Coordinates of C-alpha atoms in Angstrom, one line a residue:
M1 CA 0.0 0.0 0.0
I2 CA 1.3 3.4 -1.0
T3 CA 0.6 6.4 1.2
T4 CA 1.1 10.0 0.2
R5 CA 1.5 13.0 2.4
K6 CA 1.0 16.7 1.6
P7 CA 4.3 18.6 1.7
A8 CA 4.9 20.2 5.0
M9 CA 4.1 23.9 5.6
R10 CA 7.2 26.1 5.7
L11 CA 7.8 29.3 7.6
Y12 CA 9.8 32.2 6.4
V13 CA 10.6 35.8 7.5
D14 CA 10.6 38.4 4.7
K15 CA 13.4 40.8 5.6
A16 CA 11.7 43.4 3.4
R17 CA 8.4 43.0 5.4
P18 CA 9.5 41.9 8.9
E19 CA 6.1 42.7 10.5
H20 CA 4.6 39.5 9.1
W21 CA 5.5 35.9 9.0
I22 CA 5.4 34.2 5.6
V23 CA 4.0 30.7 5.4
R24 CA 4.1 28.4 2.3
D25 CA 1.3 25.9 2.6
G26 CA 1.3 22.3 1.3
E27 CA -0.2 23.5 -2.0
G28 CA 2.7 25.9 -2.6
R29 CA 0.7 29.1 -1.8
F30 CA 2.3 31.8 0.2
W31 CA 0.5 33.6 3.0
A32 CA 1.4 36.7 5.1
V33 CA 0.5 36.0 8.7
P34 CA 0.4 38.8 11.3
P35 CA 1.8 38.2 14.8
G36 CA -0.7 37.6 17.6
Q37 CA -3.5 35.2 18.5
D38 CA -5.6 33.5 15.8
A39 CA -3.0 34.8 13.3
W40 CA -3.7 32.0 10.8
T41 CA -7.4 33.0 10.5
M42 CA -6.2 36.6 9.6
R43 CA -3.7 35.4 6.9
E44 CA -3.6 37.2 3.6
P45 CA -2.4 35.8 0.2
F46 CA 1.2 36.8 -0.4
Q47 CA 3.0 37.0 -3.7
P48 CA 6.8 37.3 -3.3
G49 CA 8.0 40.2 -5.4
E50 CA 11.5 41.0 -6.6
D51 CA 12.1 42.9 -3.3
A52 CA 11.2 39.9 -1.2
E53 CA 14.0 38.5 0.9
L54 CA 12.6 35.2 2.3
E55 CA 14.7 33.5 4.9
A56 CA 13.6 30.0 6.1
V57 CA 12.8 29.7 9.8
P58 CA 13.0 26.4 11.6
G59 CA 9.7 24.4 11.3
H60 CA 9.2 24.1 15.1
Y61 CA 8.2 27.7 15.2
L62 CA 5.0 26.9 13.2
H63 CA 3.7 25.2 16.4
M64 CA 4.9 28.0 18.6
L65 CA 3.0 30.5 16.5
D66 CA -0.2 28.4 16.4
I67 CA 0.0 27.9 12.7
P68 CA -1.7 24.6 11.8
S69 CA 0.1 21.6 10.3
A70 CA -0.4 20.7 6.7
E71 CA -2.9 18.1 7.7
S72 CA -5.2 20.5 9.5
S73 CA -4.7 23.7 7.5
G74 CA -7.8 23.4 5.5
G75 CA -6.3 25.2 2.5

């Protein structure tokens, strides 16, 4: 039996826009996520432009920021 998993969500900081976290979901879409409680529900679509300076952040911060896992993100 073959099982497939969605790619994990990835967390970034955009040095050009440090007031938001940037999350790439399992579908490859980018989201700007503000700091604070229920931040994932207030996410906005994000298109990295030429001025974007995305730097990967260790994945364990997703949990610390209450950002859901790929399995529970709901797209």
